[in-house]
Amino acid sequence: MTSPAAGSAAAAQLAVLTKAFKELFSTTFIGFSIATALYGISVLQAYLYFRRYTKD
């Protein structure tokens, strides 16, 4: 059986890893959201350009 000290050490380590994962995921999600918005704007601009200027 494990001792109570080992259990609390594992819980503390899990808390640190969870916090690090949340920080990484949040920054990744923000970057993904910005990149997706910029990509959508670019696609919209290209679509509108080729709809208006069909002879290009």
mmCIF file as Biopython writes it, N, C-alpha, C and O atoms, coordinates in Angstrom:
data_model
#
loop_
_atom_site.group_PDB
_atom_site.id
_atom_site.type_symbol
_atom_site.label_atom_id
_atom_site.label_alt_id
_atom_site.label_comp_id
_atom_site.label_asym_id
_atom_site.label_entity_id
_atom_site.label_seq_id
_atom_site.pdbx_PDB_ins_code
_atom_site.Cartn_x
_atom_site.Cartn_y
_atom_site.Cartn_z
_atom_site.occupancy
_atom_site.B_iso_or_equiv
_atom_site.auth_seq_id
_atom_site.auth_asym_id
_atom_site.pdbx_PDB_model_num
ATOM 1   N N  . MET A ? 1  ? 0.825   -1.177 0.000   1.0 0.0 1  A 1 
ATOM 2   C CA . MET A ? 1  ? 0.000   0.000  0.000   1.0 0.0 1  A 1 
ATOM 3   C C  . MET A ? 1  ? 0.873   1.245  0.000   1.0 0.0 1  A 1 
ATOM 4   O O  . MET A ? 1  ? 1.982   1.217  0.535   1.0 0.0 1  A 1 
ATOM 5   N N  . THR A ? 2  ? 0.414   2.297  -0.568  1.0 0.0 2  A 1 
ATOM 6   C CA . THR A ? 2  ? 1.195   3.525  -0.604  1.0 0.0 2  A 1 
ATOM 7   C C  . THR A ? 2  ? 0.968   4.336  0.658   1.0 0.0 2  A 1 
ATOM 8   O O  . THR A ? 2  ? -0.075  4.260  1.306   1.0 0.0 2  A 1 
ATOM 9   N N  . SER A ? 3  ? 1.976   5.106  0.973   1.0 0.0 3  A 1 
ATOM 10  C CA . SER A ? 3  ? 1.863   5.956  2.157   1.0 0.0 3  A 1 
ATOM 11  C C  . SER A ? 3  ? 1.100   7.232  1.806   1.0 0.0 3  A 1 
ATOM 12  O O  . SER A ? 3  ? 1.032   7.603  0.634   1.0 0.0 3  A 1 
ATOM 13  N N  . PRO A ? 4  ? 0.529   7.904  2.795   1.0 0.0 4  A 1 
ATOM 14  C CA . PRO A ? 4  ? -0.193  9.154  2.519   1.0 0.0 4  A 1 
ATOM 15  C C  . PRO A ? 4  ? 0.705   10.235 1.922   1.0 0.0 4  A 1 
ATOM 16  O O  . PRO A ? 4  ? 0.240   11.064 1.141   1.0 0.0 4  A 1 
ATOM 17  N N  . ALA A ? 5  ? 1.987   10.231 2.284   1.0 0.0 5  A 1 
ATOM 18  C CA . ALA A ? 5  ? 2.905   11.234 1.747   1.0 0.0 5  A 1 
ATOM 19  C C  . ALA A ? 5  ? 3.106   11.031 0.244   1.0 0.0 5  A 1 
ATOM 20  O O  . ALA A ? 5  ? 3.201   11.998 -0.511  1.0 0.0 5  A 1 
ATOM 21  N N  . ALA A ? 6  ? 3.168   9.777  -0.179  1.0 0.0 6  A 1 
ATOM 22  C CA . ALA A ? 6  ? 3.339   9.497  -1.602  1.0 0.0 6  A 1 
ATOM 23  C C  . ALA A ? 6  ? 2.100   9.919  -2.385  1.0 0.0 6  A 1 
ATOM 24  O O  . ALA A ? 6  ? 2.207   10.416 -3.506  1.0 0.0 6  A 1 
ATOM 25  N N  . GLY A ? 7  ? 0.944   9.721  -1.799  1.0 0.0 7  A 1 
ATOM 26  C CA . GLY A ? 7  ? -0.294  10.119 -2.460  1.0 0.0 7  A 1 
ATOM 27  C C  . GLY A ? 7  ? -0.411  11.620 -2.610  1.0 0.0 7  A 1 
ATOM 28  O O  . GLY A ? 7  ? -0.858  12.112 -3.646  1.0 0.0 7  A 1 
ATOM 29  N N  . SER A ? 8  ? -0.010  12.353 -1.580  1.0 0.0 8  A 1 
ATOM 30  C CA . SER A ? 8  ? -0.102  13.812 -1.668  1.0 0.0 8  A 1 
ATOM 31  C C  . SER A ? 8  ? 0.950   14.364 -2.619  1.0 0.0 8  A 1 
ATOM 32  O O  . SER A ? 8  ? 0.719   15.379 -3.275  1.0 0.0 8  A 1 
ATOM 33  N N  . ALA A ? 9  ? 2.115   13.699 -2.700  1.0 0.0 9  A 1 
ATOM 34  C CA . ALA A ? 9  ? 3.144   14.139 -3.646  1.0 0.0 9  A 1 
ATOM 35  C C  . ALA A ? 9  ? 2.668   13.923 -5.083  1.0 0.0 9  A 1 
ATOM 36  O O  . ALA A ? 9  ? 2.910   14.753 -5.959  1.0 0.0 9  A 1 
ATOM 37  N N  . ALA A ? 10 ? 1.994   12.809 -5.311  1.0 0.0 10 A 1 
ATOM 38  C CA . ALA A ? 10 ? 1.465   12.539 -6.645  1.0 0.0 10 A 1 
ATOM 39  C C  . ALA A ? 10 ? 0.369   13.538 -6.999  1.0 0.0 10 A 1 
ATOM 40  O O  . ALA A ? 10 ? 0.281   13.992 -8.139  1.0 0.0 10 A 1 
ATOM 41  N N  . ALA A ? 11 ? -0.456  13.873 -6.028  1.0 0.0 11 A 1 
ATOM 42  C CA . ALA A ? 11 ? -1.517  14.849 -6.273  1.0 0.0 11 A 1 
ATOM 43  C C  . ALA A ? 11 ? -0.938  16.226 -6.569  1.0 0.0 11 A 1 
ATOM 44  O O  . ALA A ? 11 ? -1.449  16.946 -7.427  1.0 0.0 11 A 1 
ATOM 45  N N  . ALA A ? 12 ? 0.124   16.592 -5.861  1.0 0.0 12 A 1 
ATOM 46  C CA . ALA A ? 12 ? 0.763   17.888 -6.102  1.0 0.0 12 A 1 
ATOM 47  C C  . ALA A ? 12 ? 1.387   17.924 -7.491  1.0 0.0 12 A 1 
ATOM 48  O O  . ALA A ? 12 ? 1.298   18.932 -8.191  1.0 0.0 12 A 1 
ATOM 49  N N  . GLN A ? 13 ? 2.020   16.822 -7.888  1.0 0.0 13 A 1 
ATOM 50  C CA . GLN A ? 13 ? 2.627   16.761 -9.215  1.0 0.0 13 A 1 
ATOM 51  C C  . GLN A ? 13 ? 1.549   16.820 -10.299 1.0 0.0 13 A 1 
ATOM 52  O O  . GLN A ? 13 ? 1.734   17.464 -11.332 1.0 0.0 13 A 1 
ATOM 53  N N  . LEU A ? 14 ? 0.442   16.156 -10.063 1.0 0.0 14 A 1 
ATOM 54  C CA . LEU A ? 14 ? -0.666  16.191 -11.016 1.0 0.0 14 A 1 
ATOM 55  C C  . LEU A ? 14 ? -1.235  17.602 -11.140 1.0 0.0 14 A 1 
ATOM 56  O O  . LEU A ? 14 ? -1.597  18.031 -12.235 1.0 0.0 14 A 1 
ATOM 57  N N  . ALA A ? 15 ? -1.315  18.316 -10.034 1.0 0.0 15 A 1 
ATOM 58  C CA . ALA A ? 15 ? -1.814  19.693 -10.070 1.0 0.0 15 A 1 
ATOM 59  C C  . ALA A ? 15 ? -0.891  20.588 -10.888 1.0 0.0 15 A 1 
ATOM 60  O O  . ALA A ? 15 ? -1.358  21.449 -11.633 1.0 0.0 15 A 1 
ATOM 61  N N  . VAL A ? 16 ? 0.425   20.386 -10.750 1.0 0.0 16 A 1 
ATOM 62  C CA . VAL A ? 16 ? 1.388   21.179 -11.516 1.0 0.0 16 A 1 
ATOM 63  C C  . VAL A ? 16 ? 1.266   20.863 -13.002 1.0 0.0 16 A 1 
ATOM 64  O O  . VAL A ? 16 ? 1.280   21.772 -13.833 1.0 0.0 16 A 1 
ATOM 65  N N  . LEU A ? 17 ? 1.147   19.591 -13.341 1.0 0.0 17 A 1 
ATOM 66  C CA . LEU A ? 17 ? 1.011   19.199 -14.745 1.0 0.0 17 A 1 
ATOM 67  C C  . LEU A ? 17 ? -0.297  19.706 -15.347 1.0 0.0 17 A 1 
ATOM 68  O O  . LEU A ? 17 ? -0.334  20.110 -16.509 1.0 0.0 17 A 1 
ATOM 69  N N  . THR A ? 18 ? -1.357  19.683 -14.564 1.0 0.0 18 A 1 
ATOM 70  C CA . THR A ? 18 ? -2.644  20.176 -15.046 1.0 0.0 18 A 1 
ATOM 71  C C  . THR A ? 18 ? -2.576  21.667 -15.340 1.0 0.0 18 A 1 
ATOM 72  O O  . THR A ? 18 ? -3.099  22.130 -16.353 1.0 0.0 18 A 1 
ATOM 73  N N  . LYS A ? 19 ? -1.931  22.417 -14.454 1.0 0.0 19 A 1 
ATOM 74  C CA . LYS A ? 19 ? -1.792  23.858 -14.667 1.0 0.0 19 A 1 
ATOM 75  C C  . LYS A ? 19 ? -0.960  24.133 -15.919 1.0 0.0 19 A 1 
ATOM 76  O O  . LYS A ? 19 ? -1.314  24.998 -16.720 1.0 0.0 19 A 1 
ATOM 77  N N  . ALA A ? 20 ? 0.143   23.403 -16.092 1.0 0.0 20 A 1 
ATOM 78  C CA . ALA A ? 20 ? 0.994   23.586 -17.270 1.0 0.0 20 A 1 
ATOM 79  C C  . ALA A ? 20 ? 0.226   23.245 -18.547 1.0 0.0 20 A 1 
ATOM 80  O O  . ALA A ? 20 ? 0.362   23.934 -19.558 1.0 0.0 20 A 1 
ATOM 81  N N  . PHE A ? 21 ? -0.572  22.191 -18.501 1.0 0.0 21 A 1 
ATOM 82  C CA . PHE A ? 21 ? -1.363  21.807 -19.670 1.0 0.0 21 A 1 
ATOM 83  C C  . PHE A ? 21 ? -2.390  22.879 -20.010 1.0 0.0 21 A 1 
ATOM 84  O O  . PHE A ? 21 ? -2.592  23.191 -21.184 1.0 0.0 21 A 1 
ATOM 85  N N  . LYS A ? 22 ? -3.038  23.445 -19.000 1.0 0.0 22 A 1 
ATOM 86  C CA . LYS A ? 22 ? -4.027  24.501 -19.247 1.0 0.0 22 A 1 
ATOM 87  C C  . LYS A ? 22 ? -3.372  25.726 -19.864 1.0 0.0 22 A 1 
ATOM 88  O O  . LYS A ? 22 ? -3.934  26.332 -20.776 1.0 0.0 22 A 1 
ATOM 89  N N  . GLU A ? 23 ? -2.194  26.099 -19.382 1.0 0.0 23 A 1 
ATOM 90  C CA . GLU A ? 23 ? -1.490  27.254 -19.941 1.0 0.0 23 A 1 
ATOM 91  C C  . GLU A ? 23 ? -1.108  27.005 -21.397 1.0 0.0 23 A 1 
ATOM 92  O O  . GLU A ? 23 ? -1.273  27.885 -22.242 1.0 0.0 23 A 1 
ATOM 93  N N  . LEU A ? 24 ? -0.602  25.818 -21.692 1.0 0.0 24 A 1 
ATOM 94  C CA . LEU A ? 24 ? -0.212  25.480 -23.058 1.0 0.0 24 A 1 
ATOM 95  C C  . LEU A ? 24 ? -1.427  25.434 -23.972 1.0 0.0 24 A 1 
ATOM 96  O O  . LEU A ? 24 ? -1.396  25.968 -25.081 1.0 0.0 24 A 1 
ATOM 97  N N  . PHE A ? 25 ? -2.482  24.803 -23.513 1.0 0.0 25 A 1 
ATOM 98  C CA . PHE A ? 25 ? -3.675  24.658 -24.339 1.0 0.0 25 A 1 
ATOM 99  C C  . PHE A ? 25 ? -4.331  25.998 -24.607 1.0 0.0 25 A 1 
ATOM 100 O O  . PHE A ? 25 ? -4.811  26.243 -25.714 1.0 0.0 25 A 1 
ATOM 101 N N  . SER A ? 26 ? -4.358  26.867 -23.609 1.0 0.0 26 A 1 
ATOM 102 C CA . SER A ? 26 ? -5.022  28.156 -23.812 1.0 0.0 26 A 1 
ATOM 103 C C  . SER A ? 26 ? -4.272  29.004 -24.837 1.0 0.0 26 A 1 
ATOM 104 O O  . SER A ? 26 ? -4.901  29.640 -25.683 1.0 0.0 26 A 1 
ATOM 105 N N  . THR A ? 27 ? -2.952  29.023 -24.777 1.0 0.0 27 A 1 
ATOM 106 C CA . THR A ? 27 ? -2.199  29.811 -25.758 1.0 0.0 27 A 1 
ATOM 107 C C  . THR A ? 27 ? -2.305  29.197 -27.149 1.0 0.0 27 A 1 
ATOM 108 O O  . THR A ? 27 ? -2.380  29.917 -28.145 1.0 0.0 27 A 1 
ATOM 109 N N  . THR A ? 28 ? -2.311  27.881 -27.218 1.0 0.0 28 A 1 
ATOM 110 C CA . THR A ? 28 ? -2.467  27.211 -28.507 1.0 0.0 28 A 1 
ATOM 111 C C  . THR A ? 28 ? -3.846  27.501 -29.096 1.0 0.0 28 A 1 
ATOM 112 O O  . THR A ? 28 ? -3.971  27.748 -30.296 1.0 0.0 28 A 1 
ATOM 113 N N  . PHE A ? 29 ? -4.861  27.473 -28.269 1.0 0.0 29 A 1 
ATOM 114 C CA . PHE A ? 29 ? -6.221  27.740 -28.732 1.0 0.0 29 A 1 
ATOM 115 C C  . PHE A ? 29 ? -6.376  29.176 -29.219 1.0 0.0 29 A 1 
ATOM 116 O O  . PHE A ? 29 ? -7.036  29.421 -30.228 1.0 0.0 29 A 1 
ATOM 117 N N  . ILE A ? 30 ? -5.778  30.116 -28.515 1.0 0.0 30 A 1 
ATOM 118 C CA . ILE A ? 30 ? -5.838  31.520 -28.933 1.0 0.0 30 A 1 
ATOM 119 C C  . ILE A ? 30 ? -5.143  31.687 -30.282 1.0 0.0 30 A 1 
ATOM 120 O O  . ILE A ? 30 ? -5.674  32.346 -31.177 1.0 0.0 30 A 1 
ATOM 121 N N  . GLY A ? 31 ? -3.966  31.098 -30.431 1.0 0.0 31 A 1 
ATOM 122 C CA . GLY A ? 31 ? -3.246  31.177 -31.700 1.0 0.0 31 A 1 
ATOM 123 C C  . GLY A ? 31 ? -4.016  30.531 -32.839 1.0 0.0 31 A 1 
ATOM 124 O O  . GLY A ? 31 ? -4.056  31.065 -33.947 1.0 0.0 31 A 1 
ATOM 125 N N  . PHE A ? 32 ? -4.624  29.389 -32.570 1.0 0.0 32 A 1 
ATOM 126 C CA . PHE A ? 32 ? -5.422  28.704 -33.586 1.0 0.0 32 A 1 
ATOM 127 C C  . PHE A ? 32 ? -6.619  29.549 -33.997 1.0 0.0 32 A 1 
ATOM 128 O O  . PHE A ? 32 ? -6.953  29.622 -35.179 1.0 0.0 32 A 1 
ATOM 129 N N  . SER A ? 33 ? -7.260  30.180 -33.035 1.0 0.0 33 A 1 
ATOM 130 C CA . SER A ? 33 ? -8.425  31.016 -33.332 1.0 0.0 33 A 1 
ATOM 131 C C  . SER A ? 33 ? -8.049  32.207 -34.199 1.0 0.0 33 A 1 
ATOM 132 O O  . SER A ? 33 ? -8.756  32.527 -35.155 1.0 0.0 33 A 1 
ATOM 133 N N  . ILE A ? 34 ? -6.952  32.860 -33.877 1.0 0.0 34 A 1 
ATOM 134 C CA . ILE A ? 34 ? -6.504  34.010 -34.666 1.0 0.0 34 A 1 
ATOM 135 C C  . ILE A ? 34 ? -6.117  33.573 -36.073 1.0 0.0 34 A 1 
ATOM 136 O O  . ILE A ? 34 ? -6.477  34.228 -37.051 1.0 0.0 34 A 1 
ATOM 137 N N  . ALA A ? 35 ? -5.384  32.466 -36.178 1.0 0.0 35 A 1 
ATOM 138 C CA . ALA A ? 35 ? -4.963  31.972 -37.491 1.0 0.0 35 A 1 
ATOM 139 C C  . ALA A ? 35 ? -6.166  31.581 -38.342 1.0 0.0 35 A 1 
ATOM 140 O O  . ALA A ? 35 ? -6.180  31.842 -39.545 1.0 0.0 35 A 1 
ATOM 141 N N  . THR A ? 36 ? -7.163  30.966 -37.740 1.0 0.0 36 A 1 
ATOM 142 C CA . THR A ? 36 ? -8.360  30.574 -38.477 1.0 0.0 36 A 1 
ATOM 143 C C  . THR A ? 36 ? -9.129  31.794 -38.973 1.0 0.0 36 A 1 
ATOM 144 O O  . THR A ? 36 ? -9.629  31.800 -40.098 1.0 0.0 36 A 1 
ATOM 145 N N  . ALA A ? 37 ? -9.224  32.818 -38.142 1.0 0.0 37 A 1 
ATOM 146 C CA . ALA A ? 37 ? -9.916  34.042 -38.553 1.0 0.0 37 A 1 
ATOM 147 C C  . ALA A ? 37 ? -9.186  34.711 -39.716 1.0 0.0 37 A 1 
ATOM 148 O O  . ALA A ? 37 ? -9.821  35.145 -40.678 1.0 0.0 37 A 1 
ATOM 149 N N  . LEU A ? 38 ? -7.875  34.797 -39.636 1.0 0.0 38 A 1 
ATOM 150 C CA . LEU A ? 38 ? -7.107  35.411 -40.722 1.0 0.0 38 A 1 
ATOM 151 C C  . LEU A ? 38 ? -7.208  34.602 -42.010 1.0 0.0 38 A 1 
ATOM 152 O O  . LEU A ? 38 ? -7.295  35.171 -43.098 1.0 0.0 38 A 1 
ATOM 153 N N  . TYR A ? 39 ? -7.198  33.292 -41.891 1.0 0.0 39 A 1 
ATOM 154 C CA . TYR A ? 39 ? -7.355  32.441 -43.067 1.0 0.0 39 A 1 
ATOM 155 C C  . TYR A ? 39 ? -8.728  32.652 -43.702 1.0 0.0 39 A 1 
ATOM 156 O O  . TYR A ? 39 ? -8.841  32.738 -44.924 1.0 0.0 39 A 1 
ATOM 157 N N  . GLY A ? 40 ? -9.753  32.734 -42.891 1.0 0.0 40 A 1 
ATOM 158 C CA . GLY A ? 40 ? -11.098 32.966 -43.406 1.0 0.0 40 A 1 
ATOM 159 C C  . GLY A ? 40 ? -11.217 34.294 -44.127 1.0 0.0 40 A 1 
ATOM 160 O O  . GLY A ? 40 ? -11.868 34.384 -45.169 1.0 0.0 40 A 1 
ATOM 161 N N  . ILE A ? 41 ? -10.593 35.326 -43.580 1.0 0.0 41 A 1 
ATOM 162 C CA . ILE A ? 41 ? -10.606 36.635 -44.236 1.0 0.0 41 A 1 
ATOM 163 C C  . ILE A ? 41 ? -9.897  36.561 -45.581 1.0 0.0 41 A 1 
ATOM 164 O O  . ILE A ? 41 ? -10.369 37.136 -46.562 1.0 0.0 41 A 1 
ATOM 165 N N  . SER A ? 42 ? -8.779  35.866 -45.637 1.0 0.0 42 A 1 
ATOM 166 C CA . SER A ? 42 ? -8.035  35.725 -46.897 1.0 0.0 42 A 1 
ATOM 167 C C  . SER A ? 42 ? -8.845  34.981 -47.948 1.0 0.0 42 A 1 
ATOM 168 O O  . SER A ? 42 ? -8.870  35.377 -49.113 1.0 0.0 42 A 1 
ATOM 169 N N  . VAL A ? 43 ? -9.498  33.920 -47.546 1.0 0.0 43 A 1 
ATOM 170 C CA . VAL A ? 43 ? -10.323 33.155 -48.482 1.0 0.0 43 A 1 
ATOM 171 C C  . VAL A ? 43 ? -11.487 34.006 -48.975 1.0 0.0 43 A 1 
ATOM 172 O O  . VAL A ? 43 ? -11.818 33.970 -50.161 1.0 0.0 43 A 1 
ATOM 173 N N  . LEU A ? 44 ? -12.104 34.762 -48.092 1.0 0.0 44 A 1 
ATOM 174 C CA . LEU A ? 44 ? -13.207 35.634 -48.494 1.0 0.0 44 A 1 
ATOM 175 C C  . LEU A ? 44 ? -12.741 36.691 -49.482 1.0 0.0 44 A 1 
ATOM 176 O O  . LEU A ? 44 ? -13.428 36.959 -50.468 1.0 0.0 44 A 1 
ATOM 177 N N  . GLN A ? 45 ? -11.599 37.288 -49.238 1.0 0.0 45 A 1 
ATOM 178 C CA . GLN A ? 45 ? -11.070 38.296 -50.158 1.0 0.0 45 A 1 
ATOM 179 C C  . GLN A ? 45 ? -10.786 37.694 -51.532 1.0 0.0 45 A 1 
ATOM 180 O O  . GLN A ? 45 ? -11.101 38.306 -52.553 1.0 0.0 45 A 1 
ATOM 181 N N  . ALA A ? 46 ? -10.202 36.519 -51.565 1.0 0.0 46 A 1 
ATOM 182 C CA . ALA A ? 46 ? -9.923  35.867 -52.847 1.0 0.0 46 A 1 
ATOM 183 C C  . ALA A ? 46 ? -11.225 35.535 -53.572 1.0 0.0 46 A 1 
ATOM 184 O O  . ALA A ? 46 ? -11.329 35.733 -54.782 1.0 0.0 46 A 1 
ATOM 185 N N  . TYR A ? 47 ? -12.197 35.042 -52.853 1.0 0.0 47 A 1 
ATOM 186 C CA . TYR A ? 47 ? -13.488 34.713 -53.454 1.0 0.0 47 A 1 
ATOM 187 C C  . TYR A ? 47 ? -14.147 35.954 -54.046 1.0 0.0 47 A 1 
ATOM 188 O O  . TYR A ? 47 ? -14.605 35.932 -55.188 1.0 0.0 47 A 1 
ATOM 189 N N  . LEU A ? 48 ? -14.195 37.023 -53.280 1.0 0.0 48 A 1 
ATOM 190 C CA . LEU A ? 48 ? -14.825 38.250 -53.773 1.0 0.0 48 A 1 
ATOM 191 C C  . LEU A ? 48 ? -14.073 38.829 -54.965 1.0 0.0 48 A 1 
ATOM 192 O O  . LEU A ? 48 ? -14.690 39.334 -55.902 1.0 0.0 48 A 1 
ATOM 193 N N  . TYR A ? 49 ? -12.759 38.760 -54.934 1.0 0.0 49 A 1 
ATOM 194 C CA . TYR A ? 49 ? -11.966 39.285 -56.047 1.0 0.0 49 A 1 
ATOM 195 C C  . TYR A ? 49 ? -12.283 38.536 -57.336 1.0 0.0 49 A 1 
ATOM 196 O O  . TYR A ? 49 ? -12.544 39.156 -58.367 1.0 0.0 49 A 1 
ATOM 197 N N  . PHE A ? 50 ? -12.263 37.224 -57.284 1.0 0.0 50 A 1 
ATOM 198 C CA . PHE A ? 50 ? -12.485 36.449 -58.503 1.0 0.0 50 A 1 
ATOM 199 C C  . PHE A ? 50 ? -13.941 36.483 -58.961 1.0 0.0 50 A 1 
ATOM 200 O O  . PHE A ? 50 ? -14.214 36.245 -60.137 1.0 0.0 50 A 1 
ATOM 201 N N  . ARG A ? 51 ? -14.877 36.772 -58.066 1.0 0.0 51 A 1 
ATOM 202 C CA . ARG A ? 51 ? -16.272 36.952 -58.479 1.0 0.0 51 A 1 
ATOM 203 C C  . ARG A ? 51 ? -16.456 38.283 -59.202 1.0 0.0 51 A 1 
ATOM 204 O O  . ARG A ? 51 ? -17.232 38.368 -60.154 1.0 0.0 51 A 1 
ATOM 205 N N  . ARG A ? 52 ? -15.752 39.317 -58.759 1.0 0.0 52 A 1 
ATOM 206 C CA . ARG A ? 52 ? -15.915 40.645 -59.356 1.0 0.0 52 A 1 
ATOM 207 C C  . ARG A ? 52 ? -15.109 40.805 -60.637 1.0 0.0 52 A 1 
ATOM 208 O O  . ARG A ? 52 ? -15.571 41.439 -61.585 1.0 0.0 52 A 1 
ATOM 209 N N  . TYR A ? 53 ? -13.931 40.245 -60.671 1.0 0.0 53 A 1 
ATOM 210 C CA . TYR A ? 53 ? -13.032 40.403 -61.820 1.0 0.0 53 A 1 
ATOM 211 C C  . TYR A ? 53 ? -12.843 39.044 -62.485 1.0 0.0 53 A 1 
ATOM 212 O O  . TYR A ? 53 ? -11.821 38.384 -62.299 1.0 0.0 53 A 1 
ATOM 213 N N  . THR A ? 54 ? -13.820 38.648 -63.246 1.0 0.0 54 A 1 
ATOM 214 C CA . THR A ? 54 ? -13.800 37.305 -63.836 1.0 0.0 54 A 1 
ATOM 215 C C  . THR A ? 54 ? -12.822 37.180 -64.991 1.0 0.0 54 A 1 
ATOM 216 O O  . THR A ? 54 ? -12.455 36.065 -65.361 1.0 0.0 54 A 1 
ATOM 217 N N  . LYS A ? 55 ? -12.392 38.288 -65.569 1.0 0.0 55 A 1 
ATOM 218 C CA . LYS A ? 55 ? -11.484 38.216 -66.715 1.0 0.0 55 A 1 
ATOM 219 C C  . LYS A ? 55 ? -10.018 38.140 -66.307 1.0 0.0 55 A 1 
ATOM 220 O O  . LYS A ? 55 ? -9.154  38.017 -67.175 1.0 0.0 55 A 1 
ATOM 221 N N  . ASP A ? 56 ? -9.718  38.208 -65.047 1.0 0.0 56 A 1 
ATOM 222 C CA . ASP A ? 56 ? -8.320  38.114 -64.588 1.0 0.0 56 A 1 
ATOM 223 C C  . ASP A ? 56 ? -7.852  36.683 -64.570 1.0 0.0 56 A 1 
ATOM 224 O O  . ASP A ? 56 ? -6.705  36.413 -64.212 1.0 0.0 56 A 1 
#
